[in-house]
CSV table of C-alpha atoms in Angstrom, one decimal:
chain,number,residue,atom,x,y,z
A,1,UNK,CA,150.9,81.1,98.9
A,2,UNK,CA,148.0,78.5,98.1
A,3,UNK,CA,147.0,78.2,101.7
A,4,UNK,CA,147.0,81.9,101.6
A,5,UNK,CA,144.4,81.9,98.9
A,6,UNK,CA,142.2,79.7,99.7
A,7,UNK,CA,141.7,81.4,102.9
A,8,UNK,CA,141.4,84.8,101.2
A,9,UNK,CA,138.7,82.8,98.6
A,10,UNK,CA,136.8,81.6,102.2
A,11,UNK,CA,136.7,84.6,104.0
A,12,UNK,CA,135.2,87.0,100.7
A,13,UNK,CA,133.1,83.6,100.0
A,14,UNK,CA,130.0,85.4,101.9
A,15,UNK,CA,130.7,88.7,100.2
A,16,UNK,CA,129.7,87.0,97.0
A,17,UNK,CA,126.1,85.9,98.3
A,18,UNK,CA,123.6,86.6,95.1
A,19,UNK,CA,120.4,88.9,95.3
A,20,UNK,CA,119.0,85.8,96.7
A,21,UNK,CA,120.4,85.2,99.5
A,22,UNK,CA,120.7,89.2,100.3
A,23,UNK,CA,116.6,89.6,99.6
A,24,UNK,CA,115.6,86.3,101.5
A,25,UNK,CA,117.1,88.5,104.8
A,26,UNK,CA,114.3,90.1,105.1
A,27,UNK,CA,111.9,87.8,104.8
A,28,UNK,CA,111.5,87.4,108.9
A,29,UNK,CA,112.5,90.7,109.8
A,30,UNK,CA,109.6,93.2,111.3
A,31,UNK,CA,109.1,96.7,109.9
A,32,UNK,CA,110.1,95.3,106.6
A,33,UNK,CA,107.2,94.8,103.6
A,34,UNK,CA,108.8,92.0,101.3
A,35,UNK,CA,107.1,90.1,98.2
A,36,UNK,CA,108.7,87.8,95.5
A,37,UNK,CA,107.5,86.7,92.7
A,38,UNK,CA,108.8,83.8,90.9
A,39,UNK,CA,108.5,82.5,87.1
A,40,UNK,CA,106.2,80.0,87.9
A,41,UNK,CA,103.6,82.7,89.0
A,42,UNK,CA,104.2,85.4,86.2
A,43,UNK,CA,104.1,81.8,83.7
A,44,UNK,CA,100.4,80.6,85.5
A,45,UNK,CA,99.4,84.7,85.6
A,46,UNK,CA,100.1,84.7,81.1
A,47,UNK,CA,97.6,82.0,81.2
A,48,UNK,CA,95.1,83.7,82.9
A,49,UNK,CA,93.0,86.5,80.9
A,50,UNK,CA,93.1,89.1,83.5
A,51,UNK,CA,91.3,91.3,80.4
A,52,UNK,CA,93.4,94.3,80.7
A,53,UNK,CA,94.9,94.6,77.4
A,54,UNK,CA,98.0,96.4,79.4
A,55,UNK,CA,99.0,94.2,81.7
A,56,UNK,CA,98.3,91.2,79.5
A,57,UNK,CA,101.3,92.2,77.7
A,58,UNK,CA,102.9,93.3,80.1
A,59,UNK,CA,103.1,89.5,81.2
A,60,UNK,CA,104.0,88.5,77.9
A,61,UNK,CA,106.9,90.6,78.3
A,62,UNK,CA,107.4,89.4,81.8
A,63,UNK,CA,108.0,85.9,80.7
A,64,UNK,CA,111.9,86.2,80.5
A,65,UNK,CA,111.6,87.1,83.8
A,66,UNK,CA,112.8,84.6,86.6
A,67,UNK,CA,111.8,86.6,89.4
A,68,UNK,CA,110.8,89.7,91.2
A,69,UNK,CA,111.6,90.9,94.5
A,70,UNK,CA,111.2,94.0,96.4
A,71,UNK,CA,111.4,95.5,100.1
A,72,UNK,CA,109.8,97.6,101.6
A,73,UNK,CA,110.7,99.9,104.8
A,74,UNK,CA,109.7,103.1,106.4
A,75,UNK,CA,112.1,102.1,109.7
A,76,UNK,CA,115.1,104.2,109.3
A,77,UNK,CA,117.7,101.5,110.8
A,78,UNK,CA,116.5,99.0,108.1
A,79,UNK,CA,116.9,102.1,105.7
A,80,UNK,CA,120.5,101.9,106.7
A,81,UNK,CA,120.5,97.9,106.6
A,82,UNK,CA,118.9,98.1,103.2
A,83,UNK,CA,121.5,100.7,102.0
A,84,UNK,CA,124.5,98.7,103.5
A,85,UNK,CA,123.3,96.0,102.3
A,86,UNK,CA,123.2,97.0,98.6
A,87,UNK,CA,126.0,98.7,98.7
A,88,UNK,CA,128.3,95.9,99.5
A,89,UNK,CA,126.5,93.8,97.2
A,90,UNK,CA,127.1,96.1,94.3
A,91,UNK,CA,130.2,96.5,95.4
A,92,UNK,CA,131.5,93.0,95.6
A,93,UNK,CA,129.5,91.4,92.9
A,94,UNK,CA,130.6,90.2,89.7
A,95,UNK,CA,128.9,92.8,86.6
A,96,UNK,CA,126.5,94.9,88.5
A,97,UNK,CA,127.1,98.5,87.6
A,98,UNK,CA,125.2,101.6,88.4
A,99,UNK,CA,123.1,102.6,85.5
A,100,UNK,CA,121.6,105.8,86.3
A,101,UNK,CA,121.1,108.2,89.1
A,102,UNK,CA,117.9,110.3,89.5
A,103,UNK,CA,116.5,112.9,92.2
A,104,UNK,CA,113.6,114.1,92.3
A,105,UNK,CA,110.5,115.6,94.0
A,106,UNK,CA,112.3,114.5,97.2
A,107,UNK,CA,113.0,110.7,96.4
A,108,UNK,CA,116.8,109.5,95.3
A,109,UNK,CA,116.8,106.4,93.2
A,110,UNK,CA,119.5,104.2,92.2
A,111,UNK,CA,119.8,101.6,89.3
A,112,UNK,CA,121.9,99.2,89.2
A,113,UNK,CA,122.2,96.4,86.5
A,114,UNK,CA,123.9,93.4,85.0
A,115,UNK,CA,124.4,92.9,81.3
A,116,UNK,CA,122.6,90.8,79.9
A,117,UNK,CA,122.5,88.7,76.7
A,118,UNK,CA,123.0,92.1,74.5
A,119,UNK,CA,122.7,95.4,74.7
A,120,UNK,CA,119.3,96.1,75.1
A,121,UNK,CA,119.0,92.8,77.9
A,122,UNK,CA,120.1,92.6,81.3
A,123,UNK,CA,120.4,90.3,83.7
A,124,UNK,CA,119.7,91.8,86.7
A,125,UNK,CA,117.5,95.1,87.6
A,126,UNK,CA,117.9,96.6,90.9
A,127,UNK,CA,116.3,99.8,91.8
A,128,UNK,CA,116.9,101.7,95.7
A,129,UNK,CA,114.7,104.6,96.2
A,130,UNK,CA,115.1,106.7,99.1
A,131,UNK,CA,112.9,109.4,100.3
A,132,UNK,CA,109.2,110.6,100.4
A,133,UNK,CA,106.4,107.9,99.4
A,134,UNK,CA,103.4,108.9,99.4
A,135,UNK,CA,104.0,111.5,102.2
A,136,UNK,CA,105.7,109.7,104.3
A,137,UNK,CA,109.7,108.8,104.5
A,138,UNK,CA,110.7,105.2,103.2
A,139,UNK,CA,113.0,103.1,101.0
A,140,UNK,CA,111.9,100.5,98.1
A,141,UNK,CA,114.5,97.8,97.0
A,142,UNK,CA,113.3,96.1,94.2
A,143,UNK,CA,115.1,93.5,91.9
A,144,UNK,CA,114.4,91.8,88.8
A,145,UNK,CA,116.1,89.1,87.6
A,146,UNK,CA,116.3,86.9,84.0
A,147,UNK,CA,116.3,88.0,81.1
A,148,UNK,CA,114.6,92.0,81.0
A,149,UNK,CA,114.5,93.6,78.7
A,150,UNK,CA,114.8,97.5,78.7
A,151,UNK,CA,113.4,98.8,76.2
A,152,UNK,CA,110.0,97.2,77.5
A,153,UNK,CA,110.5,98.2,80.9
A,154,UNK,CA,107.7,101.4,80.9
A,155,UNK,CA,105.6,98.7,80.5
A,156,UNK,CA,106.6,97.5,84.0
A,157,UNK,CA,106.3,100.5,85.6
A,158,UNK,CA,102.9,100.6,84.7
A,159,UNK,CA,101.8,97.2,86.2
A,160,UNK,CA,104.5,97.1,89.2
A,161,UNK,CA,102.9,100.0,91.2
A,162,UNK,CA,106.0,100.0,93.0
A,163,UNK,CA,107.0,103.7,94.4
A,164,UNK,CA,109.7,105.3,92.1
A,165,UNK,CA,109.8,102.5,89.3
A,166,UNK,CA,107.7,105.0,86.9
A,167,UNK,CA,111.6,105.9,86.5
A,168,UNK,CA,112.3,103.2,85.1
A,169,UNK,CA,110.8,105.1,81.7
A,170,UNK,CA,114.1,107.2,81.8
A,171,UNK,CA,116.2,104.0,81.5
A,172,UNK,CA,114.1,103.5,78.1
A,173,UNK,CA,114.8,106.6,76.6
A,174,UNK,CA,118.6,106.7,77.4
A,175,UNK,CA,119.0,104.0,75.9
B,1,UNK,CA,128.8,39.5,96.0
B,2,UNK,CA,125.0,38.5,97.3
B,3,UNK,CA,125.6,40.6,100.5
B,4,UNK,CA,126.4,43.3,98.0
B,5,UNK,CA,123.2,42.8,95.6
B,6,UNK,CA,121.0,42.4,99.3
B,7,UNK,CA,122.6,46.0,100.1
B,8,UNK,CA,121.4,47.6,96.5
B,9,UNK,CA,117.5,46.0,97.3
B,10,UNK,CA,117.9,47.5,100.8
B,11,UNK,CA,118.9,51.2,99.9
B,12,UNK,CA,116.2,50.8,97.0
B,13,UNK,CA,113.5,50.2,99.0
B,14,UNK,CA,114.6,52.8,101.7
B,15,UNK,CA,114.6,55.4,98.8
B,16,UNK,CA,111.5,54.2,97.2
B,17,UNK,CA,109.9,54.4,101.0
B,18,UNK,CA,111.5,58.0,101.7
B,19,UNK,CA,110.4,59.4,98.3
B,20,UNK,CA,106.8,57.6,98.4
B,21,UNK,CA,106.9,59.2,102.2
B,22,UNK,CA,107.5,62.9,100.7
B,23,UNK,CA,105.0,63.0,98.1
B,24,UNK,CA,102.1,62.1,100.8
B,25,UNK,CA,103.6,64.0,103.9
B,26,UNK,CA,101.1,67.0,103.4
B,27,UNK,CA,98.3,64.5,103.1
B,28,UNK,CA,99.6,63.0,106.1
B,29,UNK,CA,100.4,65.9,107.8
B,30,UNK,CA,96.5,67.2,107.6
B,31,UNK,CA,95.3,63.5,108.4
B,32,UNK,CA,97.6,63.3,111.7
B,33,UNK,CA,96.2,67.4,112.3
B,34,UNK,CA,92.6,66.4,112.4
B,35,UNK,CA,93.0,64.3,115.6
B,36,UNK,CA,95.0,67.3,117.5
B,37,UNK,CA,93.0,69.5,119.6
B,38,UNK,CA,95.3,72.3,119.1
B,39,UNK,CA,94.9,72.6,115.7
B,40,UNK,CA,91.9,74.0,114.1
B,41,UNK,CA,90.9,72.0,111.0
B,42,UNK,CA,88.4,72.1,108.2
B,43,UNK,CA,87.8,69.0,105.7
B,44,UNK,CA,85.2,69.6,103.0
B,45,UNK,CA,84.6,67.8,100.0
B,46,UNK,CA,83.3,70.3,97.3
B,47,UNK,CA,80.7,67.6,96.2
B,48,UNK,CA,79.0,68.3,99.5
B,49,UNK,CA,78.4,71.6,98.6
B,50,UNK,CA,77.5,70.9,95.6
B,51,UNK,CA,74.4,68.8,96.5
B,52,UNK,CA,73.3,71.4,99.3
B,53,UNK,CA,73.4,75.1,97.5
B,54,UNK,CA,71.1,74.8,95.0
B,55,UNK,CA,71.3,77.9,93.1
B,56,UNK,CA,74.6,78.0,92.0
B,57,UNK,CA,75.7,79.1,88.2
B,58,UNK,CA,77.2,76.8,85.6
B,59,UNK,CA,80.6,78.4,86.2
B,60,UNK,CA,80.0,77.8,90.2
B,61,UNK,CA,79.3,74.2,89.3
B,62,UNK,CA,81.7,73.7,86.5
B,63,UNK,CA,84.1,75.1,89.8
B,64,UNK,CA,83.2,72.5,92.3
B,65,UNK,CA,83.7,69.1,89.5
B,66,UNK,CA,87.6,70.8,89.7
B,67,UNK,CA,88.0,71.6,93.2
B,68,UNK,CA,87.7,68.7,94.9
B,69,UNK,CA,88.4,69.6,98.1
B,70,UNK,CA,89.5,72.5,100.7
B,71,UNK,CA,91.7,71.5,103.6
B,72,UNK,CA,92.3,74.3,106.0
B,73,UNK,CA,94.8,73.4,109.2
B,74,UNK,CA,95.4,76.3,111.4
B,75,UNK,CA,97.6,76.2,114.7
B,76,UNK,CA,96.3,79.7,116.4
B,77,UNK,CA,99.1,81.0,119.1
B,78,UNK,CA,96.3,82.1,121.8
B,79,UNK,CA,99.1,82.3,124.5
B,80,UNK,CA,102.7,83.0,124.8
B,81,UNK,CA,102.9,79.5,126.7
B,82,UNK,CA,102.5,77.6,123.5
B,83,UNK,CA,105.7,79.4,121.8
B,84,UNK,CA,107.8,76.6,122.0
B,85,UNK,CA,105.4,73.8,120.7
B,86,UNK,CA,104.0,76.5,117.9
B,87,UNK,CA,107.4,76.7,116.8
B,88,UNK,CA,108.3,72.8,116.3
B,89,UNK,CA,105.2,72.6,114.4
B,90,UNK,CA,106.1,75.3,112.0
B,91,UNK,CA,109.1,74.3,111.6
B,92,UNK,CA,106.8,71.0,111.1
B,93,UNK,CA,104.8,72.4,108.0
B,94,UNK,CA,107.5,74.6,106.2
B,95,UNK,CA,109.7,71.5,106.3
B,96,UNK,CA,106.6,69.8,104.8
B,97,UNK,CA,106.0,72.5,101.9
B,98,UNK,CA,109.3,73.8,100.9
B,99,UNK,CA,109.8,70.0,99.4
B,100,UNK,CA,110.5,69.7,95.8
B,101,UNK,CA,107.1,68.3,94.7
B,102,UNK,CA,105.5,72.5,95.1
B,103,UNK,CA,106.3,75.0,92.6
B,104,UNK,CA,106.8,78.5,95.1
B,105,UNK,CA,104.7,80.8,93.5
B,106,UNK,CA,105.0,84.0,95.2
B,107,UNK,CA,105.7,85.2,99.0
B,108,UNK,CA,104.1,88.5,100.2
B,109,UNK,CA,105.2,89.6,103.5
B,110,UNK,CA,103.1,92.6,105.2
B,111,UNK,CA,103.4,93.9,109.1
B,112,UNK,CA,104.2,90.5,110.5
B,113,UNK,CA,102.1,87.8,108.3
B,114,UNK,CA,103.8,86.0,105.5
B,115,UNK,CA,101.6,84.4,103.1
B,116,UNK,CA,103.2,81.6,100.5
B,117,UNK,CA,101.8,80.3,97.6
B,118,UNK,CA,102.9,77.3,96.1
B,119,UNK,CA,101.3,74.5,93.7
B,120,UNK,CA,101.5,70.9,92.4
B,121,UNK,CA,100.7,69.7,89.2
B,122,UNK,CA,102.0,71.1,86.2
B,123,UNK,CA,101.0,74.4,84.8
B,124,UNK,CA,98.1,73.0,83.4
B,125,UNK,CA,96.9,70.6,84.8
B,126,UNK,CA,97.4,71.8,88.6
B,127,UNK,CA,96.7,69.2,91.1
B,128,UNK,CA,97.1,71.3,94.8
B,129,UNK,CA,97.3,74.9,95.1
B,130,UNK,CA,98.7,75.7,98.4
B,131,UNK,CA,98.5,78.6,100.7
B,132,UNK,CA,100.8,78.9,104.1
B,133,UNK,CA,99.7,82.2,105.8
B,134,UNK,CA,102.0,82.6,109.4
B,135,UNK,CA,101.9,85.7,111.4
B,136,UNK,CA,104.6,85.8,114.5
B,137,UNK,CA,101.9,86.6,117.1
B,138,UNK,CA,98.4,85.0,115.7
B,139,UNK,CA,99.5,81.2,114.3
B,140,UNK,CA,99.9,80.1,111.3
B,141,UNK,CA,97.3,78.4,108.9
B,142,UNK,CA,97.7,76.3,105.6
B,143,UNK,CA,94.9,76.4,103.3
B,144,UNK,CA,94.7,73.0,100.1
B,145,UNK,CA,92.8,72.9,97.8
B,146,UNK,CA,92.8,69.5,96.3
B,147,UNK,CA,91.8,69.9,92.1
B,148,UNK,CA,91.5,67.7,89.4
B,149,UNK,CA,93.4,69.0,86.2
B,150,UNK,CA,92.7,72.5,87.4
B,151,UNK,CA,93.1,75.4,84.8
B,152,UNK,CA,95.2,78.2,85.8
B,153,UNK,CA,92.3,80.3,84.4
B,154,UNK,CA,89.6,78.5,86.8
B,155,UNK,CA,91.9,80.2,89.7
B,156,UNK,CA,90.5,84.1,89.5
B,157,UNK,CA,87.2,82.4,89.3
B,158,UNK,CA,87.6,80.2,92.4
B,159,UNK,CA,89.4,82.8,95.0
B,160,UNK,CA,86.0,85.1,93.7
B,161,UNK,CA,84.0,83.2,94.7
B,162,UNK,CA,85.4,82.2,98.1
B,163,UNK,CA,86.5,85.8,99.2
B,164,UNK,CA,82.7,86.7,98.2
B,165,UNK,CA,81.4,84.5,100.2
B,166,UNK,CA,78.7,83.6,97.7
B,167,UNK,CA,78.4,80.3,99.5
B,168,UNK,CA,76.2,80.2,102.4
B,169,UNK,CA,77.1,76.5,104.0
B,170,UNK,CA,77.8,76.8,107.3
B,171,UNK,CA,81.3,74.4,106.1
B,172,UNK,CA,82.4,77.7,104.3
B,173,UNK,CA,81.5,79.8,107.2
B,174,UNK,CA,83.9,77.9,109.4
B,175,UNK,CA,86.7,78.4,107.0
B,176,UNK,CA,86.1,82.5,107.7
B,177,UNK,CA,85.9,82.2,111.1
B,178,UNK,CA,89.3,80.3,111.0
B,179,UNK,CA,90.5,82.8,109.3
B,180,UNK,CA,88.9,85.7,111.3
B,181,UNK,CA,90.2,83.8,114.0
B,182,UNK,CA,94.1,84.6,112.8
B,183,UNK,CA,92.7,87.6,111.4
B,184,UNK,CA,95.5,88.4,109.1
């Protein structure tokens, strides 16, 4: 029974991978537009007066942040990759739930999140968009992990100019 | 019980030498680049410029007493021949960077160049910023600068004034021709 379990605990080991791992994929693969930004560089951007009011706090807010990631893909079999991808992830992690579902003007966004130290705080952000970007067909994956805060996420759509994160706003007033 | 105390000295020194080794294997690494022909290289010490442009601002100047100095290393993949070789060596350099000792700042991946940007120091007082730019078909290139107690708020101010290419030294030229060369 023991043996039996341990192998069971090996074989769904992999499953279990964190955003990390799954985002870090990409990083040599072709058709695939990837950036991640860690705390160190949203910590050395608060220093620096960029001298727009907005997005100077909109790093303050950022500091909780440990890091953000996000994909980008017009290639319809990385589409697929991306959504299989996520998809087992959600599925097989520990926490991460869908938060909200939106379609709209030809795009169909997912977010999924982690709790986070209360209510108002997650853990984990992670957004898949499907669909039409700026005219032409493509899919966004973007994560944010730490400590976010939700009620201050418009103010990342604003600075993230990532397609599809203006939704984020919704995710503010729900809540 | 003196065989024992002999061991302990040994494996001290070996860790002293392998952690003394890591904090200098970048500086090593460009030192050991300048005498390979493959590699193209760029060594300038800011005070150079410094003494030859002699209409630079107070912000340009107050610039140059930080940066020290640029190295730029670039190993440009001009045939498919080389894939073999180009690949030990960036296998070489990402070994080299990915070491504790550099704070990863931020990856940005576009068509089939990766850049990485990393720094040394604390936040600051930043001794090395670092920037590892590889594209799968062109080569790869690392760009240092070498600072002294480097602001983060000096940073905007410095990538200005390279990317505008305010400086006319034929030193800085060289650097965009490298980097025409990869053309990113």
């Amino acid at each position: 029974m023991k043996k039996n379990a341990l192998l069971i605990a090996f074989i769904s080991f992999p499953l279990l991978t964190n955003a990390q791992d799954f985002f870090n994929s990409y990083e040599d693969q072709r058709d695939v537009t990837f950036a991640v930004i860690n705390k160190s560089m949203i910590r050395l951007l608060t220093k620096i007066d960029i001298g727009d009011e907005e997005a100077q706090n909109f790093l303050e807010m950022a500091k909780g942040i440990d890091n953000i990631k996000v994909i980008m893909t017009e290639s319809p079999q990385k589409e697929a990759k991306i959504k299989a991808d996520v998809e087992k992830y959600v599925g097989t992690s520990n926490g991460l739930e869908e938060l909200m579902r939106v379609k709209d003007e030809g795009q169909s966004i997912k977010f999924y999140s982690r709790e986070g130290k209360d209510e108002s705080h997650v853990s984990e952000l992670l957004m898949f968009l499907n669909g039409e970007i700026e005219g032409k067909k493509g899919t966004v994956l973007l994560s944010i992990t730490g400590d976010v805060n939700l009620n201050d996420i418009s103010k990342l759509t604003k600075q993230l100019n990532v397609p599809g994160s203006e939704n984020l706003n919704k995710i503010e007033k729900k809540n | 019980m003196m065989g024992i105390k002999v061991k302990t000295i040994y494996f001290l020194i070996t860790i002293a030498l392998v952690s003394c080794k890591n904090t200098n294997s970048l500086q090593r690494y460009f030192v050991d680049k300048q005498e390979d022909s493959r590699f193209l290289k760029v060594d300038l010490a800011t005070s150079m410029l410094k003494t030859e442009q002699t209409n630079l601002t107070q912000e340009q100047e107050d610039i140059f007493d930080i940066v020290k100095k640029i190295n730029i290393v670039a190993y440009p993949l001009k045939d498919k021949n080389n894939k073999v070789e180009y690949q030990k060596e960036y296998t070489r350099i990402k070994e080299i960077l990915y070491q504790e000792n550099y704070e990863d700042l931020a990856t940005l991946k576009s068509n089939n160049t990766i850049v990485n940007l990393r720094y040394s120091g604390k936040e600051n007082t930043i001794d090395e910023v670092i920037a590892f730019a590889s594209n799968t078909e062109k080569g790869f290139g690392v760009l240092r600068l070498l600072c002294h107690n480097m602001k983060p708020e000096q940073i905007p101010k410095l990538i200005n004034m390279i990317r505008v290419g305010d400086l006319d030294v034929t030193q800085l030229s060289v650097i965009k021709n490298i980097f025409d060369e990869i053309s990113f």
